[in-house]
Coordinates of C-alpha atoms and ligand atoms in Angstrom, one line a residue:
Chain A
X1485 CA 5.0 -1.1 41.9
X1486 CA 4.7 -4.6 40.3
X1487 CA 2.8 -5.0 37.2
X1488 CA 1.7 -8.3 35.6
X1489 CA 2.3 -8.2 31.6
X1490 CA -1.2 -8.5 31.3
X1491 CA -2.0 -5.3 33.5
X1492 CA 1.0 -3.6 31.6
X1493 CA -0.7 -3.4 28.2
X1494 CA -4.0 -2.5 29.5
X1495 CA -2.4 0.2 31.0
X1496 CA -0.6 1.1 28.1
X1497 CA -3.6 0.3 25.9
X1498 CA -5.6 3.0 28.2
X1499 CA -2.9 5.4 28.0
X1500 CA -2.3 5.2 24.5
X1501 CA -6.1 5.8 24.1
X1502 CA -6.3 9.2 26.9
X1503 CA -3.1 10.4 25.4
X1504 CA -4.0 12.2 21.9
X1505 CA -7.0 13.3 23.9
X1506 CA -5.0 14.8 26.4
X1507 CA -2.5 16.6 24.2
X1508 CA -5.2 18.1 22.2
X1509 CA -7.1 19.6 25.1
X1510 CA -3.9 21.0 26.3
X1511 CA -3.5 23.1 23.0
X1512 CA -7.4 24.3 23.3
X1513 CA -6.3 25.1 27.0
X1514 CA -2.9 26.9 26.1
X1515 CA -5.0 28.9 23.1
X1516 CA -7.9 29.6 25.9
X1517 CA -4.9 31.0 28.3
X1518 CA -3.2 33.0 25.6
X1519 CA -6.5 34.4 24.2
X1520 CA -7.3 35.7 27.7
X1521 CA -4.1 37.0 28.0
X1522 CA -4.1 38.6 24.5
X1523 CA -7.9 38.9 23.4
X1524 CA -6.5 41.2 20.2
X1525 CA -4.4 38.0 18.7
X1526 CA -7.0 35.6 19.1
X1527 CA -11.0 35.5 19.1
X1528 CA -12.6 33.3 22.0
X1529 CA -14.5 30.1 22.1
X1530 CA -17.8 32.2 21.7
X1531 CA -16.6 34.0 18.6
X1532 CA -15.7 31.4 16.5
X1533 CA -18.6 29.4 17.3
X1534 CA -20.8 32.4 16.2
X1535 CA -18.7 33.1 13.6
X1536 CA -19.0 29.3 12.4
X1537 CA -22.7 29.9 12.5
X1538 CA -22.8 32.6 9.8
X1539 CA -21.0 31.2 7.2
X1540 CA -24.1 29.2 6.8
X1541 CA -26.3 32.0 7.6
X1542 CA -24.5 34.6 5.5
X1543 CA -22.8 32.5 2.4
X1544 CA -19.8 34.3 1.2
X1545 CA -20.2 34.5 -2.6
X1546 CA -23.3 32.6 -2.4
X1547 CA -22.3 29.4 -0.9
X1548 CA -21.6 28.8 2.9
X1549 CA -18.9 26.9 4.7
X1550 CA -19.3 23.2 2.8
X1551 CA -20.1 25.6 -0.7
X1552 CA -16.4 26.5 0.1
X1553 CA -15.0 23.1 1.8
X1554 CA -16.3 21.7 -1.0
X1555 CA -14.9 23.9 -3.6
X1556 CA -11.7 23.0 -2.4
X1557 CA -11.8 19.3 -1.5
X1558 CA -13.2 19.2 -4.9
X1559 CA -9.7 20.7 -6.6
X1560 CA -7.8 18.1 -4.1
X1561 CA -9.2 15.3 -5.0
X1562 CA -9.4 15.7 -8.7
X1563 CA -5.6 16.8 -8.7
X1564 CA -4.5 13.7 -6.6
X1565 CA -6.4 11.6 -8.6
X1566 CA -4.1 12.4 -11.6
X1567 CA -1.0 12.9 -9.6
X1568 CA -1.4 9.4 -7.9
X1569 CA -2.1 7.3 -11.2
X1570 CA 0.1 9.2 -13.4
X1571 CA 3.2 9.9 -10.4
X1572 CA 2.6 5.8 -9.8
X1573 CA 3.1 5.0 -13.0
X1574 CA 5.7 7.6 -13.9
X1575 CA 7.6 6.9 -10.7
X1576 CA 7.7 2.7 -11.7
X1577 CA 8.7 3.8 -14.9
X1578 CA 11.7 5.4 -13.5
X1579 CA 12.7 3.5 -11.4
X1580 CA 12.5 -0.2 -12.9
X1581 CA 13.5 0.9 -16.6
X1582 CA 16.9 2.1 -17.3
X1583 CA 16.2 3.8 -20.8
X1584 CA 12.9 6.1 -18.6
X1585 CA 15.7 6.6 -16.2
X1586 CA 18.2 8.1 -18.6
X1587 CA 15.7 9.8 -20.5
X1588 CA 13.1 11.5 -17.7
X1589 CA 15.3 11.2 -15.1
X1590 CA 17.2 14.6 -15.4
X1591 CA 13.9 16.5 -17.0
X1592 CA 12.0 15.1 -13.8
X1593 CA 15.2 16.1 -11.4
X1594 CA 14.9 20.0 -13.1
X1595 CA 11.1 20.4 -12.4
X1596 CA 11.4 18.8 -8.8
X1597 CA 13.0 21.3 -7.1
X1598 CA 10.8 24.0 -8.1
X1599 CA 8.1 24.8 -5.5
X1600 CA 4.8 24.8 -6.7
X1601 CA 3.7 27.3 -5.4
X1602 CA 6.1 29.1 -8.0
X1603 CA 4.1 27.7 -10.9
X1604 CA 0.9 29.8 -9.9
X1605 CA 1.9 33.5 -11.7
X1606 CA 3.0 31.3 -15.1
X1607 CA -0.4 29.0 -14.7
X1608 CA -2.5 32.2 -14.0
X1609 CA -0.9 33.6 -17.0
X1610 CA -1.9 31.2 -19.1
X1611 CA -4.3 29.6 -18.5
X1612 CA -6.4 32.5 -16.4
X1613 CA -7.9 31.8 -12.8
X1614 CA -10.5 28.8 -13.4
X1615 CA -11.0 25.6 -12.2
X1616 CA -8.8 23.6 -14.5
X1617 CA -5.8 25.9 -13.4
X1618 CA -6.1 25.3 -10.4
X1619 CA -6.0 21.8 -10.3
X1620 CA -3.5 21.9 -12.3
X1621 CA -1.2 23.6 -9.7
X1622 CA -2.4 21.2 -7.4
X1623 CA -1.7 18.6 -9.5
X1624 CA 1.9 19.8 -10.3
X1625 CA 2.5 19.9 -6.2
X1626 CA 1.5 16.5 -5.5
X1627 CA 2.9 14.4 -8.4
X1628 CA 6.3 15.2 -7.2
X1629 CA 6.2 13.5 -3.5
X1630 CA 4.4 10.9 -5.6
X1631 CA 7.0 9.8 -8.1
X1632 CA 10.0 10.4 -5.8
X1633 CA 8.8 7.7 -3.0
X1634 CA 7.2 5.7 -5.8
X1635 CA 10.8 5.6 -7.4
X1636 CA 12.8 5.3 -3.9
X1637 CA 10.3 2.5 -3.5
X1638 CA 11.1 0.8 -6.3
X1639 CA 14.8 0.6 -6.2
X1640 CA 14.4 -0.8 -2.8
X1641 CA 14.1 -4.1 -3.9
X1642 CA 16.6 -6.7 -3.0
X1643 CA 18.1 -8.8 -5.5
X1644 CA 17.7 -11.7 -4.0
X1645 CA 13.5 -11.4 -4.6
X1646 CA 14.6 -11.1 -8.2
X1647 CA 16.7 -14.4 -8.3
X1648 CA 13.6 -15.8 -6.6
X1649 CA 11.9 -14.8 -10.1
X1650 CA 14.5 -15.6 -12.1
X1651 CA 14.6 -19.5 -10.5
X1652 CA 10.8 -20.0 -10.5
X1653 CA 11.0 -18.5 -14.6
X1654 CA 9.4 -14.7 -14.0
X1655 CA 8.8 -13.1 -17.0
X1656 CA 10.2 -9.5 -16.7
X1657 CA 6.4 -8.0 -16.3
X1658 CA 5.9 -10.7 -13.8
X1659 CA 8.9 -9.5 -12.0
X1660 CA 7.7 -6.1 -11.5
X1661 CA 3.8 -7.0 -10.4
X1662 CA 4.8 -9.9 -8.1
X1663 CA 8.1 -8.5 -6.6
X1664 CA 8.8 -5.2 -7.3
X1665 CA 5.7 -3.7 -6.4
X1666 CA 4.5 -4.9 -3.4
X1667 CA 8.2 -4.3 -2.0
X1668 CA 7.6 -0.8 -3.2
X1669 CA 4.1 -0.2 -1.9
X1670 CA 4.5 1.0 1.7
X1671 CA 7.3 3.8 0.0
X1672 CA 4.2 4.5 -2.2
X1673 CA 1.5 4.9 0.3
X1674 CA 3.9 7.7 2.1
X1675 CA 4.2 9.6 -1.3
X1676 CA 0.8 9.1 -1.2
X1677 CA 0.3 10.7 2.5
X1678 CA 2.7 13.7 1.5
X1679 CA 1.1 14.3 -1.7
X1680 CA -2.1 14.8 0.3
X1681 CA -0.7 17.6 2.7
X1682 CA 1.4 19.1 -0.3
X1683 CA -2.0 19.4 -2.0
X1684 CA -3.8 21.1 1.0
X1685 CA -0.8 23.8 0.9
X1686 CA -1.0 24.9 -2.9
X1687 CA -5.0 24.5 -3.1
X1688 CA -5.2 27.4 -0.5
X1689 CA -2.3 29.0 -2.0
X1690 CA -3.7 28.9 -5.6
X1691 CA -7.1 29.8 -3.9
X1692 CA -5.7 32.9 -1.6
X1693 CA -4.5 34.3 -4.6
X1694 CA -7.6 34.6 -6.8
X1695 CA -10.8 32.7 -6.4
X1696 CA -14.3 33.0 -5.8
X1697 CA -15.0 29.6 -4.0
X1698 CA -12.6 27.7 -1.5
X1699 CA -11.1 27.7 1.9
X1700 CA -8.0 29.7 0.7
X1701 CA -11.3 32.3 -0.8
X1702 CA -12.2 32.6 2.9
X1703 CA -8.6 33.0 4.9
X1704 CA -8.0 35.7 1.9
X1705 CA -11.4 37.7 2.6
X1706 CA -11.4 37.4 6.8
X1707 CA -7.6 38.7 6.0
X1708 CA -9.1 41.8 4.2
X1709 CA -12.2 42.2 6.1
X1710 CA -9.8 41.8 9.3
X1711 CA -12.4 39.2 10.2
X1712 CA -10.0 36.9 12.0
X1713 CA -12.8 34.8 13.3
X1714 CA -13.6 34.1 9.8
X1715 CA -9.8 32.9 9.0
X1716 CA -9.6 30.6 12.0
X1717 CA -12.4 28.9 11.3
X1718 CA -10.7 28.3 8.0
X1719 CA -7.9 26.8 9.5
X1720 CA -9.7 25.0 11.7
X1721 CA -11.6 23.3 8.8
X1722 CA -8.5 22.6 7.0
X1723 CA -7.0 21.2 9.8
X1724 CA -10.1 18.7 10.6
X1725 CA -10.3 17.7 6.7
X1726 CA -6.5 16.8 6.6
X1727 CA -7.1 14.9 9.7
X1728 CA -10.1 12.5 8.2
X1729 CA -7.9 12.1 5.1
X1730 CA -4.9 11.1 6.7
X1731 CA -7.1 8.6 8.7
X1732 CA -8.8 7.2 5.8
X1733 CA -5.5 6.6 4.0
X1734 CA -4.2 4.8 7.1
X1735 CA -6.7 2.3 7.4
X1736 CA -6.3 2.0 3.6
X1737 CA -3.2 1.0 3.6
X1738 CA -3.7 -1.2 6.6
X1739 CA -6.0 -2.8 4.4
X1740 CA -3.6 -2.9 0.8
X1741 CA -0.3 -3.7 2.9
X1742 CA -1.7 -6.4 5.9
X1743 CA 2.4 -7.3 6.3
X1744 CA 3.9 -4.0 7.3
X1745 CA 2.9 -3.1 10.9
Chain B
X1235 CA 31.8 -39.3 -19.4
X1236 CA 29.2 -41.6 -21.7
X1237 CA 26.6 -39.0 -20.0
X1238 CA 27.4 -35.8 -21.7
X1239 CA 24.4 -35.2 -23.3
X1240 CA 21.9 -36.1 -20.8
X1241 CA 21.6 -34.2 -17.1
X1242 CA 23.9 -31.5 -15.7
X1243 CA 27.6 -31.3 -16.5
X1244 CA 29.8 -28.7 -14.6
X1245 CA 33.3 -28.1 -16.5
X1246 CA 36.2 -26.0 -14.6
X1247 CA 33.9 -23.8 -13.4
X1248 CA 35.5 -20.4 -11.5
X1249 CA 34.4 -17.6 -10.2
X1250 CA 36.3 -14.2 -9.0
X1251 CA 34.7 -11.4 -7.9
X1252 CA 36.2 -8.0 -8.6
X1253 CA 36.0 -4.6 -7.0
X1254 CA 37.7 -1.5 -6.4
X1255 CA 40.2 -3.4 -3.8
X1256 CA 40.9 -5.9 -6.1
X1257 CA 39.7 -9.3 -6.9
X1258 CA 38.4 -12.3 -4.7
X1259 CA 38.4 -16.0 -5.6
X1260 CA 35.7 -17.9 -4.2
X1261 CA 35.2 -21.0 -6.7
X1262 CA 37.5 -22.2 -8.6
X1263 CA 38.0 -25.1 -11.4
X1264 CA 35.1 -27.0 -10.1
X1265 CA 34.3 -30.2 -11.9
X1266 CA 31.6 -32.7 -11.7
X1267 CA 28.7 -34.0 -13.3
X1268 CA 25.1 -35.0 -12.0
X1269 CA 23.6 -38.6 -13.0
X1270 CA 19.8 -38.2 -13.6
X1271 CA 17.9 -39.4 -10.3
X1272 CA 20.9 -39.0 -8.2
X1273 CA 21.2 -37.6 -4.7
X1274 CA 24.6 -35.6 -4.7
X1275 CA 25.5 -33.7 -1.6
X1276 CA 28.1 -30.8 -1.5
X1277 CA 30.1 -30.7 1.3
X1278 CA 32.2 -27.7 2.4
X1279 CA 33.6 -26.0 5.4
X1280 CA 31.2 -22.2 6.2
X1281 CA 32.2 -19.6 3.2
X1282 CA 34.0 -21.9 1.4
X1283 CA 32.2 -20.7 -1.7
X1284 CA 28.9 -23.1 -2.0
X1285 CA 26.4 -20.8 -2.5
X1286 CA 28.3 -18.6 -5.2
X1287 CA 28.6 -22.2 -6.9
X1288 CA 25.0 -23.1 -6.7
X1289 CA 23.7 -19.9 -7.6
X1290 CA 26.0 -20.0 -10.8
X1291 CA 24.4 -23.8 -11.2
X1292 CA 20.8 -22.1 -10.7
X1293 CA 21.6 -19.3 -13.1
X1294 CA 21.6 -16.5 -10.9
X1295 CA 25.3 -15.5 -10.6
X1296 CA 27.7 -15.2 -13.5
X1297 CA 30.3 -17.6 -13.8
X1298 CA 33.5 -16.1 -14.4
X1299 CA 34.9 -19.4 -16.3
X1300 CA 34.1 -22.9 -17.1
X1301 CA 31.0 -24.1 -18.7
X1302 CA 27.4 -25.4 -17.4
X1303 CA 25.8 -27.6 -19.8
X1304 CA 22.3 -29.1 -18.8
X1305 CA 21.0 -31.7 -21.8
X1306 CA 24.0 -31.1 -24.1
X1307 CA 23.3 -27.4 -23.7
X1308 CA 24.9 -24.5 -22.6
X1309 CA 23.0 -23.1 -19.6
X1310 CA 22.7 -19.5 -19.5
X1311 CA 20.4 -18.2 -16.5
X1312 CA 17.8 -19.8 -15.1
X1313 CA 16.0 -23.3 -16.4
X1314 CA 12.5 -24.0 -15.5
X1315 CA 14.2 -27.8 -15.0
X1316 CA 15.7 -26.5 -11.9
X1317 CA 14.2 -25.2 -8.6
X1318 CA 16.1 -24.1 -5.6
X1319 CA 15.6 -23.5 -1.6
X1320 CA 17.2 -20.3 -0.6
X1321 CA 19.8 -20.6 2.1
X1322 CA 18.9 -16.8 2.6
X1323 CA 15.4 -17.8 2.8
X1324 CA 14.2 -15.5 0.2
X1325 CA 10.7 -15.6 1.4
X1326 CA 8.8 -12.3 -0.4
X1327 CA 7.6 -10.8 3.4
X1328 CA 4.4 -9.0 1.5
X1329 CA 2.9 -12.7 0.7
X1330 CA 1.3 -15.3 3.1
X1331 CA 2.5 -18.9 3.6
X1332 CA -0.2 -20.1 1.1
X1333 CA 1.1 -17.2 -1.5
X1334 CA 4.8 -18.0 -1.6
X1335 CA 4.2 -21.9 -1.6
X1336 CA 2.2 -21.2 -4.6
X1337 CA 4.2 -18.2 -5.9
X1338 CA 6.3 -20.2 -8.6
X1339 CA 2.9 -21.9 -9.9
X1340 CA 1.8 -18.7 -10.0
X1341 CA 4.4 -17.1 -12.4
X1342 CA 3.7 -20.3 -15.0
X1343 CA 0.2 -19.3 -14.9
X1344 CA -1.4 -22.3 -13.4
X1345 CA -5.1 -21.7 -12.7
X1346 CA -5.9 -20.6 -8.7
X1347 CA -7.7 -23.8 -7.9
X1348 CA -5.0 -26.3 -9.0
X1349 CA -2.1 -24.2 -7.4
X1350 CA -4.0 -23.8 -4.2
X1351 CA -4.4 -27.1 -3.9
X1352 CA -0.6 -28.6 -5.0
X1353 CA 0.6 -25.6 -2.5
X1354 CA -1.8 -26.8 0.2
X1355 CA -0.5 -30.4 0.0
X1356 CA 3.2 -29.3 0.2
X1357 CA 2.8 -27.1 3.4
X1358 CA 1.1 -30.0 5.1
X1359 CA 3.7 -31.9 3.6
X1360 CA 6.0 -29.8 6.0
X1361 CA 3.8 -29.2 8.6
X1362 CA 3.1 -25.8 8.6
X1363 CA -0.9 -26.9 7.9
X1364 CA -2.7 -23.7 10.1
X1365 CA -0.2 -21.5 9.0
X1366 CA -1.4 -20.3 5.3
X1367 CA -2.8 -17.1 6.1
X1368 CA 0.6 -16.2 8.1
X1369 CA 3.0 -13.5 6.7
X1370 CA 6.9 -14.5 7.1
X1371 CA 7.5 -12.3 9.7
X1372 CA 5.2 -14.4 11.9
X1373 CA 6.7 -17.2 11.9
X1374 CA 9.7 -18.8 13.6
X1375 CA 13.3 -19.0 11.7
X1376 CA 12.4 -23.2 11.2
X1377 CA 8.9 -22.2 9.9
X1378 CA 10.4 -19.8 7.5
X1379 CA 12.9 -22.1 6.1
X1380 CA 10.1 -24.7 6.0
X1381 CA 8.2 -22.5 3.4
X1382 CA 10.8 -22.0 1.6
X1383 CA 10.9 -25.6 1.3
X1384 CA 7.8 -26.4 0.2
X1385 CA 8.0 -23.4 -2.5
X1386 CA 10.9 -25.3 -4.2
X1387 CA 8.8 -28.8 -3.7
X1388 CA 5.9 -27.2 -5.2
X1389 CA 7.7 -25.7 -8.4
X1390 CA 8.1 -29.3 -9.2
X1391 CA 11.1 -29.3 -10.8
X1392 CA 13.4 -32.0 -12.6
X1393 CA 16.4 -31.1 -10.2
X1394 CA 15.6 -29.6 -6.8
X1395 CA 19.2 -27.3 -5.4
X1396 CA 19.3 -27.0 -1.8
X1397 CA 21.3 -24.5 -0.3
X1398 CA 21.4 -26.0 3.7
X1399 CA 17.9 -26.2 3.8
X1400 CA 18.0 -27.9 6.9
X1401 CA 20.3 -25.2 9.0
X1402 CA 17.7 -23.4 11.0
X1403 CA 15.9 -26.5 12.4
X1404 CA 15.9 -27.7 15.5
X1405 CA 17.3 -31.6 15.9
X1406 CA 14.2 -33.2 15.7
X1407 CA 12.5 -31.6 13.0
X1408 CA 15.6 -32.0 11.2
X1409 CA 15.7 -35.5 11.1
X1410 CA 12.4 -35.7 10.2
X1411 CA 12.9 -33.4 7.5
X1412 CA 16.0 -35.6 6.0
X1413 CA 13.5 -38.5 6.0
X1414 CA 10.9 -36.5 4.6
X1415 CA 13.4 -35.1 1.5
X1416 CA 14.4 -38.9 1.1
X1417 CA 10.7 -40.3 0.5
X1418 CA 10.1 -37.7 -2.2
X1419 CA 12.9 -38.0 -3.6
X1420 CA 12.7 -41.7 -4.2
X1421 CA 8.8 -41.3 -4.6
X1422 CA 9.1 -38.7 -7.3
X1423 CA 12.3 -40.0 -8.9
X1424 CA 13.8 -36.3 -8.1
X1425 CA 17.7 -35.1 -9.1
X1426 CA 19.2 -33.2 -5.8
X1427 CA 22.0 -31.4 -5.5
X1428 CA 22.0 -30.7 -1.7
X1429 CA 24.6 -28.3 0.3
X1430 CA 25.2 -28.7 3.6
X1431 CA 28.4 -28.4 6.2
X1432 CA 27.1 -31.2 8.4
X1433 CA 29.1 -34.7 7.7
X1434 CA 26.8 -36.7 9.5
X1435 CA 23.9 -35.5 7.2
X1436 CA 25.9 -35.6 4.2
X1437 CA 26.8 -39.2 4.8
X1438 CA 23.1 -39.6 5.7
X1439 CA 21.6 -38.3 3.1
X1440 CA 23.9 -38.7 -0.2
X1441 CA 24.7 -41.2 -2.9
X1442 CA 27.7 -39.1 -3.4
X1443 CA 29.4 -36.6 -1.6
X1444 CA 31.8 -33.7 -3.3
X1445 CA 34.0 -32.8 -1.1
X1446 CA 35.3 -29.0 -1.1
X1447 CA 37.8 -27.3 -0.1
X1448 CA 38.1 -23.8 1.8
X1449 CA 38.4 -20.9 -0.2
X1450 CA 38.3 -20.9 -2.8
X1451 CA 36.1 -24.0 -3.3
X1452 CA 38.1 -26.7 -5.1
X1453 CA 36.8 -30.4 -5.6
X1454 CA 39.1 -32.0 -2.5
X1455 CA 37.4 -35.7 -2.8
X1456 CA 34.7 -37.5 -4.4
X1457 CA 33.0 -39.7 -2.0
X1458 CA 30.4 -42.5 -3.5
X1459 CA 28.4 -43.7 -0.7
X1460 CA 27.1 -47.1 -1.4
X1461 CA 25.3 -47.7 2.2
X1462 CA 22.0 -48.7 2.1
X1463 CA 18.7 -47.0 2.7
X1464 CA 17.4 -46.2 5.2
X1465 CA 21.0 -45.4 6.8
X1466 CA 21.9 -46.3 10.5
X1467 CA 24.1 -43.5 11.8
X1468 CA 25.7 -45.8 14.4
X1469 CA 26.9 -48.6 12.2
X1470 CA 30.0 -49.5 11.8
X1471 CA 30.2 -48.4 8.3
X1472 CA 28.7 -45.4 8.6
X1473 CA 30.7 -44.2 11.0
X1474 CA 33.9 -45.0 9.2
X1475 CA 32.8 -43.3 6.0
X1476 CA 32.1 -40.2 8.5
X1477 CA 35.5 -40.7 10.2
X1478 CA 37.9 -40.4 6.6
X1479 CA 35.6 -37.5 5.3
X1480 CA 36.7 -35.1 8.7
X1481 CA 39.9 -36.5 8.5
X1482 CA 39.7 -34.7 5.2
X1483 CA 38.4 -31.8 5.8
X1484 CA 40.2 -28.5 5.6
X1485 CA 38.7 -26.7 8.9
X1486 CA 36.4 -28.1 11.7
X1487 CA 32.7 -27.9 9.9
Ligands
ATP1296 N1 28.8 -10.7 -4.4 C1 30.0 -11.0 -3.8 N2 31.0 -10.1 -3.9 C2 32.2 -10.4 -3.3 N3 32.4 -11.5 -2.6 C3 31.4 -12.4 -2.4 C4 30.1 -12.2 -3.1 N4 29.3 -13.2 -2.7 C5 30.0 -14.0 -2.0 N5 31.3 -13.6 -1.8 C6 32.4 -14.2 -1.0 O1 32.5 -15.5 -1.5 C7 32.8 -16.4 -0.4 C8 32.0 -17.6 -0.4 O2 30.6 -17.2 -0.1 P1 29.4 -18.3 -0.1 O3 28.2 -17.5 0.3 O4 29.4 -19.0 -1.3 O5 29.9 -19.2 1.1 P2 29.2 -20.5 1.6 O6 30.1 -21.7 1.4 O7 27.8 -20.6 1.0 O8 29.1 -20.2 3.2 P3 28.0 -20.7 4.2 O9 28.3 -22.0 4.7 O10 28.2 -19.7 5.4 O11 26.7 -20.5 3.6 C9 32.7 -15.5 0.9 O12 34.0 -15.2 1.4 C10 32.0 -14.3 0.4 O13 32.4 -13.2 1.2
MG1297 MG1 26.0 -20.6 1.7

């Protein structure tokens, strides 16, 4: 078979577009074939749809399925707001200044290892099982990913942008908003993107173990109340949220870095 | 020597690199000095050592001996006197055409109007008129080095370094761009110190040639050029001055 270019790449552009449709309805098709197989492992099509029903019908704690969506989107975004401006600014700080280096450098590569998660029992302790921490958990998960891409990002830069600056008479601020920067943003925007799914893992971990509101309230109480409807609509959720955000920050970064396609 | 206080003045200059194998001499004991307004060409055979000895000239690369004195002065780093064209290109890939042209009006602070309008005459100037909103990657290797052209034309600077400006252009653009570099300089009474490994465009272009050796760059020759503007390529005397520079010359360049 002979194709022109032209008939290539709308064939291509077609099959790029059927593609993630077509792997996605093969999962729903190898979970309907499995929960036939199996109907203890896994509820059907019918269940969960019912089951997504009365969440709003019967609110858990007084607030039904956005109540809880909310509760936690709520923690996410609040955390990455503070993890992204302070882990930005942290992680430029690192990596452009020797003396931050020297000095934060080792504190920062002590903490980093640590999995968040292992904060939670110390942060309970404290601080008891309220919002604030909560996001601060959250907070502590996602400004890692953060500073390390902001920092790997920053040392990326080649010298020879610098002697640009240096011939056309940078000043040493200059340097680092016209240069250094922008060479570092696309390293930034993935901290960014892994700070987001880093965020959605200790929320509902901070939320499994002790909370009233949240999507980690809900896996933890359909766990219980061996309602596993209940928890797979969770997931589901979950799932579907992380899937908007990481499409939101795509196009933003489409949008903040137009060079890097 | 009566112009020691006034314009550039290279002294003996050296440089060695060092690492862990040992050490690596790629200019050494270069002398010369630059006459205010002139057109000086650098000619060397391919990594003889050129752009470490413009880049110590610009003030981005240590020298390792000698002196650079600009105005009576010791020059340590960079000038804002001097403006350069990147053999490597340097274009910054995360700005447009229109934002690199302007970039070094930008770091002086120059108000967005004025250096839009300075940078928009200079990419017409080398033709790239169409092609502001373009990021680097867009554009063909010529294109490229044209920007980085007009970046150093638009810095407006006292003495404009060339590091082969010209080597990714195609004949014909090439020749135009010699002419073009000519009418400014001559128009805006510009100093150039221009590298290239091309005889024929040295000779073309220069009101002296330096002459260098292969590695490590030495001063080989001086050659004045006293031919008239514009040059014919075929005359007689051009063709001679062309003929005892490669008879000169340490390798085929
Ligand atoms: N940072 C460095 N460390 C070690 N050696 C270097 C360094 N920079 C350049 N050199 C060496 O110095 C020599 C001269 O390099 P240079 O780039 O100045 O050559 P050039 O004359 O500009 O060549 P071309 O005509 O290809 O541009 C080369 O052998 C190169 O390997
Ligand atoms: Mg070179």
């Amino acid at each position: 078979m002979f194709y022109t270019i032209g008939q290539r790449k709308k064939w291509q552009r077609i099959l790029y577009l059927i593609l993630p449709v077509l792997s996605v309805a093969l999962v729903i098709l190898a979970y309907a074939l499995v929960q036939m197989r199996l109907p203890a492992l896994l509820p059907d099509a019918g269940e969960l749809w019912d089951r997504f029903l009365r969440t709003f019908t019967n609110p858990i704690k007084e607030a039904g399925l956005p109540g809880h969506i909310w509760a936690s989107l709520r923690r996410v975004l609040i955390a990455l707001l503070f993890a992204w401006t302070l882990g930005i600014s942290f992680g430029v700080l690192i990596g452009w200044n020797r003396t931050c280096k020297a000095l934060f450098g080792s504190i920062f590569e002590l903490f980093r290892p640590i999995p968040p998660i292992a904060w939670i029992p110390i942060i309970i302790m404290w601080f008891g099982i309220g919002e604030f921490p909560k996001v601060l958990i959250v907070f502590i998960g996602s400004f890692i990913p953060v500073v390390i891409n902001t920092e790997a990002g920053i040392r990326m830069v080649e010298k020879e942008y610098i002697d640009v600056g240096r011939v056309f008479g940078a000043k040493r601020s200059q340097l680092l908003r016209e240069f250094v920067v922008p060479t570092a943003l696309p390293s930034i925007f993935a901290g960014v993107r892994t700070s987001v799914s880093c965020a959605w893992t200790v929320v509902l971990a901070a939320e499994m173990l002790g909370a009233d509101h949240g999507v980690g309230a809900l896996v933890t109480r359909g766990w219980n109340a061996g309602d596993m409807a209940l928890v797979f609509v969770s997931i589901i959720c979950i799932g579907i949220i992380g899937a908007i955000l990481a499409f939101v920050l795509n196009k933003l970064e489409k949008v903040v870095c137009p060079w890097n396609n | 020597m009566e112009q020691l206080t006034s314009g550039l003045v290279v002294e003996h200059v050296t440089k060695t690199f060092f690492n862990s194998g040992g050490y690596f001499t790629a200019v050494e004991d270069v002398s010369f000095s630059l006459n205010d307004g002139e057109f000086l060409v650098i000619l060397g055979p391919g990594r003889c050592g050129k752009t470490v000895l413009l880049n110590m000239i610009a003030g981005i690369e240590e020298k390792t001996g000698g002196s650079i004195r600009y105005n009576g002065q010791e020059k340590t780093g960079a000038h804002p006197d001097f403006g350069m064209v990147f053999q490597s290109l340097a274009l910054m890939p995360f700005k447009t055409v229109m934002e690199n042209v302007e970039l070094p009006l930008k770091l002086r602070g120059v108000p967005k109007g004025e250096r839009r309008e300075t940078a928009r005459h200079y990419i017409e100037l080398v033709g790239l008129t169409g092609f502001e909103k373009s990021y680097p990657h867009e554009l063909s290797g010529g294109m490229k080095q044209r920007v980085g052209i007009a970046r150093a034309y638009a810095a407006n600077p006292k003495v404009l370094i060339m590091d082969e400006p010209f080597g990714q252009l195609d004949a014909q653009t090439r020749y135009s761009m010699q002419n073009e570099i000519l009418r400014i300089w001559e128009a805006e009474r510009r100093t150039v110190i221009f590298v290239t490994n091309n005889i024929e465009e040295a000779v073309y272009l220069g009101d002296r040639i330096i002459l260098l050796s292969d590695c490590p760059a030495t001063v080989k020759e001086t050659y004045p050029i006293g031919l008239p503007r514009p040059r014919d390529m075929v005359s007689r005397e051009f063709l001679g001055i062309r003929t005892r520079i490669s008879d000169n010359t340490d390798l085929a360049i």
